[in-house]
Amino acid sequence: MEIKKVTIIGLGALGILFGNHLAKRMPNGDLRIIADEKRIQKYKNDHVFCNGEKCNFHYVTPEESCEPADLLLFTVKYEGLHDAIQAVKNHVDENTIILSALNGITSEAIIGHTFGRERILYSVAQGMDAVKVGNKLTYDHMGMLCFGDQKPGIISESVKRVAAFFEKMDFPYLIDTNMDKRQWGKFMLNVGVNQTVAVYKSNYGEVQREGEARETMIAAMREVIALSEYEGINLTEADLNYWLSVLATLSPEGKPSMAQDLEARRNSEVPLFAGAVLEMGEKYQVPTPVNQKLFDTIKAIESTY
């Protein structure tokens, strides 16, 4: 069954990035962006821009009845996930495939609790260097969406359907048959990069070159490697080097969303990163001093708002 109707919830950096790419290639109305009435009015009045061009989005409210989506993309922040799950209910039926581009390693299980794990493909967005300021998104590299089945070693019909759609849309993607390891690798990168750049009030350039910030980032990532063994994922130094090579492709002027959140005096996703590391560290009695320090520093910054 061909994917024709696509729904996106969450117009953060990834929502705008993916939405703008698809909107230019799909019939108007086949790509739906879910938002509440107040937000839709704001988007229509102020517009949404991607690399200087105005995005042509078709908005729908959660209450609007519509054809279910063939593909549903979650691109909200973690704190908005529970509301987003309620908001997409009119868009899901037994044929809907769900992809979550959220950071961390828990969103698929949370979405699956409502809609069933069998509808969900595991995915990781990587390689993008988008920066969102207000209603304007700029990026040098679009990156790609890596996705696959929860079970390792297989390529299901759902994966093939999404791949065929992405091919048609000229959307950069990669199929991975070991998504657990890919998600943990991205989690390791986020734990290092997002938190370090936020704490050093800097950008990707700061952690791409030798120095204290880069050393902090790598030390935080190594704490995730140690924990991964207890979770049966077994990340290695080779995985660390792979993700450092992904980091090296990003625009030095770009910065992760966590740094942007702290600059805008918003609460960050630190519970998803250092918070999760500290929890696992406690569970397995593994010391995580670098993440403890990053967690404490970020929480201290947030307490000044």
Short mmCIF file of C-alpha atoms in Angstrom, two decimals:
data_model
loop_
_atom_site.label_atom_id
_atom_site.label_comp_id
_atom_site.label_asym_id
_atom_site.label_seq_id
_atom_site.Cartn_x
_atom_site.Cartn_y
_atom_site.Cartn_z
CA MET A 1 0.00 0.00 0.00
CA GLU A 2 1.49 3.30 -1.12
CA ILE A 3 1.99 6.12 1.40
CA LYS A 4 -0.07 9.14 0.32
CA LYS A 5 -1.34 10.91 3.43
CA VAL A 6 1.30 12.16 5.86
CA THR A 7 0.77 13.92 9.21
CA ILE A 8 3.39 15.79 11.24
CA ILE A 9 2.92 16.93 14.82
CA GLY A 10 5.44 19.42 16.20
CA LEU A 11 6.79 22.43 14.29
CA GLY A 12 10.17 22.62 15.98
CA ALA A 13 13.36 22.38 13.95
CA LEU A 14 12.72 18.87 12.62
CA GLY A 15 9.03 19.45 11.95
CA ILE A 16 9.81 22.51 9.82
CA LEU A 17 12.77 20.80 8.12
CA PHE A 18 10.86 17.64 7.18
CA GLY A 19 7.58 19.47 6.55
CA ASN A 20 9.08 22.01 4.17
CA HIS A 21 10.84 19.28 2.17
CA LEU A 22 7.66 17.19 1.84
CA ALA A 23 5.24 20.11 1.28
CA LYS A 24 7.11 21.05 -1.90
CA ARG A 25 6.70 17.51 -3.27
CA MET A 26 3.20 16.49 -2.15
CA PRO A 27 -0.29 17.61 -3.25
CA ASN A 28 -1.55 20.35 -0.91
CA GLY A 29 -3.73 18.72 1.74
CA ASP A 30 -1.97 15.35 1.64
CA LEU A 31 0.57 16.66 4.17
CA ARG A 32 -1.17 17.78 7.35
CA ILE A 33 0.45 19.71 10.23
CA ILE A 34 -1.49 19.28 13.50
CA ALA A 35 -1.70 22.27 15.83
CA ASP A 36 -4.31 23.88 18.06
CA GLU A 37 -6.43 26.79 16.81
CA LYS A 38 -4.39 29.48 18.60
CA ARG A 39 -1.11 28.15 17.23
CA ILE A 40 -2.48 27.81 13.69
CA GLN A 41 -3.56 31.48 13.78
CA LYS A 42 -0.04 32.47 14.86
CA TYR A 43 1.54 30.37 12.08
CA LYS A 44 -0.80 31.91 9.50
CA ASN A 45 -0.23 35.47 10.70
CA ASP A 46 3.55 35.31 11.20
CA HIS A 47 4.30 32.48 8.73
CA VAL A 48 7.02 29.86 9.17
CA PHE A 49 10.29 30.20 7.25
CA CYS A 50 12.88 27.62 6.26
CA ASN A 51 16.21 28.92 4.92
CA GLY A 52 14.53 32.19 4.03
CA GLU A 53 11.55 30.78 2.15
CA LYS A 54 7.99 30.83 3.42
CA CYS A 55 6.64 27.35 4.17
CA ASN A 56 3.36 26.42 2.54
CA PHE A 57 1.78 24.23 5.22
CA HIS A 58 -1.74 22.80 5.46
CA TYR A 59 -2.80 22.99 9.12
CA VAL A 60 -5.45 20.93 10.90
CA THR A 61 -6.67 21.02 14.50
CA PRO A 62 -6.71 17.82 16.59
CA GLU A 63 -10.54 17.84 16.57
CA GLU A 64 -10.89 17.99 12.78
CA SER A 65 -12.10 14.75 11.27
CA CYS A 66 -9.93 13.58 8.38
CA GLU A 67 -8.61 10.57 6.55
CA PRO A 68 -6.12 8.67 8.73
CA ALA A 69 -2.44 9.12 7.93
CA ASP A 70 -0.45 6.46 6.11
CA LEU A 71 2.61 7.90 7.84
CA LEU A 72 2.63 9.87 11.10
CA LEU A 73 5.75 11.74 12.24
CA PHE A 74 6.23 12.89 15.83
CA THR A 75 8.61 15.88 15.93
CA VAL A 76 7.55 17.42 19.25
CA LYS A 77 9.74 18.05 22.28
CA TYR A 78 9.64 15.32 24.91
CA GLU A 79 7.58 17.40 27.34
CA GLY A 80 4.87 17.78 24.67
CA LEU A 81 4.69 14.07 23.82
CA HIS A 82 1.69 13.10 25.98
CA ASP A 83 -0.42 15.98 24.60
CA ALA A 84 0.72 15.12 21.06
CA ILE A 85 -0.42 11.49 21.48
CA GLN A 86 -3.93 12.73 22.33
CA ALA A 87 -3.87 15.24 19.46
CA VAL A 88 -3.12 12.69 16.70
CA LYS A 89 -5.89 10.18 17.47
CA ASN A 90 -8.00 11.11 14.40
CA HIS A 91 -4.97 10.42 12.21
CA VAL A 92 -4.28 6.82 13.27
CA ASP A 93 -5.90 3.63 12.03
CA GLU A 94 -4.70 0.04 11.64
CA ASN A 95 -2.62 0.92 8.55
CA THR A 96 -0.81 3.98 9.96
CA ILE A 97 2.97 3.72 10.31
CA ILE A 98 4.42 5.87 13.10
CA LEU A 99 7.93 7.34 13.27
CA SER A 100 9.19 9.29 16.28
CA ALA A 101 12.09 11.68 15.73
CA LEU A 102 12.30 12.62 19.41
CA ASN A 103 15.59 12.61 21.26
CA GLY A 104 16.27 9.95 23.87
CA ILE A 105 15.46 6.24 23.95
CA THR A 106 11.93 6.13 25.41
CA SER A 107 9.45 7.84 23.07
CA GLU A 108 8.64 4.75 20.97
CA ALA A 109 7.57 2.78 24.05
CA ILE A 110 5.41 5.69 25.26
CA ILE A 111 3.69 6.11 21.86
CA GLY A 112 3.36 2.32 21.51
CA HIS A 113 1.54 2.15 24.84
CA THR A 114 -1.36 4.06 23.22
CA PHE A 115 -1.26 2.94 19.60
CA GLY A 116 0.42 -0.50 19.79
CA ARG A 117 4.11 -1.30 19.25
CA GLU A 118 3.38 -3.04 15.93
CA ARG A 119 2.59 0.34 14.28
CA ILE A 120 5.89 1.91 15.25
CA LEU A 121 9.18 1.88 13.39
CA TYR A 122 12.22 2.95 15.40
CA SER A 123 13.95 6.01 14.01
CA VAL A 124 16.80 8.42 14.59
CA ALA A 125 17.25 11.84 12.99
CA GLN A 126 20.94 12.54 12.50
CA GLY A 127 23.32 14.86 10.68
CA MET A 128 21.15 17.99 10.66
CA ASP A 129 22.51 21.30 11.93
CA ALA A 130 19.30 23.32 11.99
CA VAL A 131 18.96 26.40 14.19
CA LYS A 132 15.48 27.77 14.92
CA VAL A 133 15.00 31.33 16.10
CA GLY A 134 11.37 32.33 16.55
CA ASN A 135 9.54 31.27 13.38
CA LYS A 136 12.69 31.04 11.25
CA LEU A 137 14.73 27.89 10.67
CA THR A 138 18.14 27.87 9.01
CA TYR A 139 20.34 24.88 8.20
CA ASP A 140 23.32 23.86 6.07
CA HIS A 141 22.81 20.10 6.28
CA MET A 142 19.42 18.42 6.23
CA GLY A 143 20.89 15.17 7.56
CA MET A 144 18.77 12.04 7.28
CA LEU A 145 16.23 9.85 9.00
CA CYS A 146 17.54 6.38 9.92
CA PHE A 147 14.78 3.92 10.62
CA GLY A 148 14.02 0.23 10.93
CA ASP A 149 12.14 -2.43 12.83
CA GLN A 150 12.35 -2.81 16.57
CA LYS A 151 13.42 -6.42 16.09
CA PRO A 152 17.00 -6.63 14.75
CA GLY A 153 17.90 -8.33 11.50
CA ILE A 154 14.62 -7.88 9.61
CA ILE A 155 13.21 -5.49 7.01
CA SER A 156 9.41 -5.50 7.30
CA GLU A 157 6.78 -4.44 4.76
CA SER A 158 6.29 -1.23 6.76
CA VAL A 159 9.98 -0.37 6.40
CA LYS A 160 9.77 -1.04 2.65
CA ARG A 161 6.67 1.18 2.34
CA VAL A 162 8.37 4.10 4.09
CA ALA A 163 11.57 3.63 2.04
CA ALA A 164 9.56 3.66 -1.23
CA PHE A 165 7.84 6.88 -0.13
CA PHE A 166 11.12 8.55 0.87
CA GLU A 167 12.65 7.55 -2.48
CA LYS A 168 9.76 9.20 -4.29
CA MET A 169 10.08 12.33 -2.13
CA ASP A 170 13.87 12.51 -2.54
CA PHE A 171 14.03 12.44 1.25
CA PRO A 172 17.41 11.37 2.70
CA TYR A 173 17.11 8.14 4.68
CA LEU A 174 18.92 5.01 5.79
CA ILE A 175 17.45 1.63 6.74
CA ASP A 176 19.15 0.12 9.79
CA THR A 177 18.54 -3.47 10.92
CA ASN A 178 19.96 -2.79 14.40
CA MET A 179 17.96 0.20 15.59
CA ASP A 180 18.62 -0.39 19.30
CA LYS A 181 22.31 0.24 18.74
CA ARG A 182 21.64 3.23 16.44
CA GLN A 183 19.32 4.82 19.02
CA TRP A 184 21.81 4.29 21.81
CA GLY A 185 24.56 5.75 19.63
CA LYS A 186 22.48 8.87 18.96
CA PHE A 187 21.62 9.02 22.67
CA MET A 188 25.35 8.89 23.45
CA LEU A 189 25.99 11.76 21.00
CA ASN A 190 23.15 13.86 22.44
CA VAL A 191 24.37 13.28 26.00
CA GLY A 192 27.79 14.58 24.96
CA VAL A 193 27.09 17.30 22.41
CA ASN A 194 23.76 18.82 23.48
CA GLN A 195 24.71 19.21 27.12
CA THR A 196 28.31 20.33 26.57
CA VAL A 197 27.43 23.01 23.99
CA ALA A 198 24.65 24.24 26.30
CA VAL A 199 26.94 24.42 29.35
CA TYR A 200 29.77 26.11 27.41
CA LYS A 201 27.23 28.53 25.83
CA SER A 202 28.77 27.83 22.46
CA ASN A 203 28.18 25.99 19.15
CA TYR A 204 29.23 22.83 17.31
CA GLY A 205 32.57 24.47 16.42
CA GLU A 206 33.52 24.49 20.11
CA VAL A 207 33.28 20.68 20.37
CA GLN A 208 34.66 19.95 16.89
CA ARG A 209 38.09 21.27 17.88
CA GLU A 210 40.47 20.02 20.56
CA GLY A 211 40.03 21.56 23.97
CA GLU A 212 38.26 21.35 27.31
CA ALA A 213 34.72 21.34 25.86
CA ARG A 214 35.49 18.45 23.50
CA GLU A 215 37.13 16.47 26.33
CA THR A 216 34.04 17.01 28.52
CA MET A 217 31.76 15.87 25.68
CA ILE A 218 33.76 12.68 25.02
CA ALA A 219 33.96 11.86 28.75
CA ALA A 220 30.15 12.19 29.00
CA MET A 221 29.77 9.90 25.97
CA ARG A 222 32.09 7.29 27.49
CA GLU A 223 29.82 7.09 30.54
CA VAL A 224 27.02 6.03 28.15
CA ILE A 225 29.31 3.36 26.64
CA ALA A 226 29.88 1.92 30.13
CA LEU A 227 26.12 1.80 30.80
CA SER A 228 25.30 0.31 27.40
CA GLU A 229 27.03 -2.94 28.37
CA TYR A 230 24.58 -3.45 31.24
CA GLU A 231 21.67 -2.85 28.86
CA GLY A 232 22.97 -5.42 26.39
CA ILE A 233 23.70 -2.82 23.67
CA ASN A 234 27.51 -2.91 23.94
CA LEU A 235 28.57 0.36 22.37
CA THR A 236 32.31 0.59 21.69
CA GLU A 237 34.99 3.19 20.93
CA ALA A 238 34.26 2.48 17.23
CA ASP A 239 30.68 3.68 17.80
CA LEU A 240 32.00 6.76 19.58
CA ASN A 241 34.25 7.51 16.60
CA TYR A 242 31.36 7.01 14.15
CA TRP A 243 29.22 9.57 15.97
CA LEU A 244 32.15 11.99 16.26
CA SER A 245 32.48 11.73 12.47
CA VAL A 246 28.75 12.65 12.16
CA LEU A 247 29.41 15.64 14.43
CA ALA A 248 32.33 16.70 12.23
CA THR A 249 29.98 17.21 9.24
CA LEU A 250 27.83 19.81 11.01
CA SER A 251 28.11 23.56 10.48
CA PRO A 252 30.44 24.97 13.19
CA GLU A 253 27.97 27.87 13.64
CA GLY A 254 25.06 25.50 14.31
CA LYS A 255 23.98 24.45 17.78
CA PRO A 256 21.73 21.78 19.32
CA SER A 257 18.23 22.58 20.58
CA MET A 258 19.30 22.36 24.23
CA ALA A 259 21.69 25.30 23.81
CA GLN A 260 18.90 27.20 22.03
CA ASP A 261 16.50 26.39 24.90
CA LEU A 262 18.83 27.76 27.57
CA GLU A 263 19.50 30.91 25.53
CA ALA A 264 15.74 31.46 25.26
CA ARG A 265 15.36 30.75 29.02
CA ARG A 266 13.26 27.63 28.43
CA ASN A 267 13.55 24.40 30.39
CA SER A 268 15.72 21.91 28.53
CA GLU A 269 15.57 18.18 27.84
CA VAL A 270 18.26 17.47 30.48
CA PRO A 271 16.06 14.80 32.17
CA LEU A 272 16.23 12.85 28.87
CA PHE A 273 20.03 12.96 28.76
CA ALA A 274 22.03 13.35 31.99
CA GLY A 275 18.85 12.58 33.94
CA ALA A 276 18.53 9.19 32.22
CA VAL A 277 22.29 8.50 32.57
CA LEU A 278 22.24 9.23 36.32
CA GLU A 279 19.21 6.97 36.78
CA MET A 280 20.92 4.08 34.97
CA GLY A 281 24.18 4.78 36.81
CA GLU A 282 22.36 4.39 40.10
CA LYS A 283 20.57 1.23 38.92
CA TYR A 284 23.80 -0.49 37.84
CA GLN A 285 26.12 1.13 40.42
CA VAL A 286 28.21 2.73 37.63
CA PRO A 287 29.79 6.12 38.46
CA THR A 288 28.68 8.97 36.14
CA PRO A 289 30.47 12.07 37.51
CA VAL A 290 30.66 13.97 34.20
CA ASN A 291 26.94 13.70 33.58
CA GLN A 292 26.29 14.59 37.23
CA LYS A 293 28.24 17.82 36.75
CA LEU A 294 26.48 18.62 33.45
CA PHE A 295 23.09 17.91 35.04
CA ASP A 296 23.82 20.13 38.05
CA THR A 297 25.14 22.97 35.88
CA ILE A 298 22.14 22.94 33.52
CA LYS A 299 19.69 22.76 36.43
CA ALA A 300 21.48 25.70 38.06
CA ILE A 301 21.13 27.75 34.84
CA GLU A 302 17.43 26.87 34.62
CA SER A 303 16.84 27.86 38.24
CA THR A 304 17.75 31.50 37.38
CA TYR A 305 14.78 31.97 34.99
#
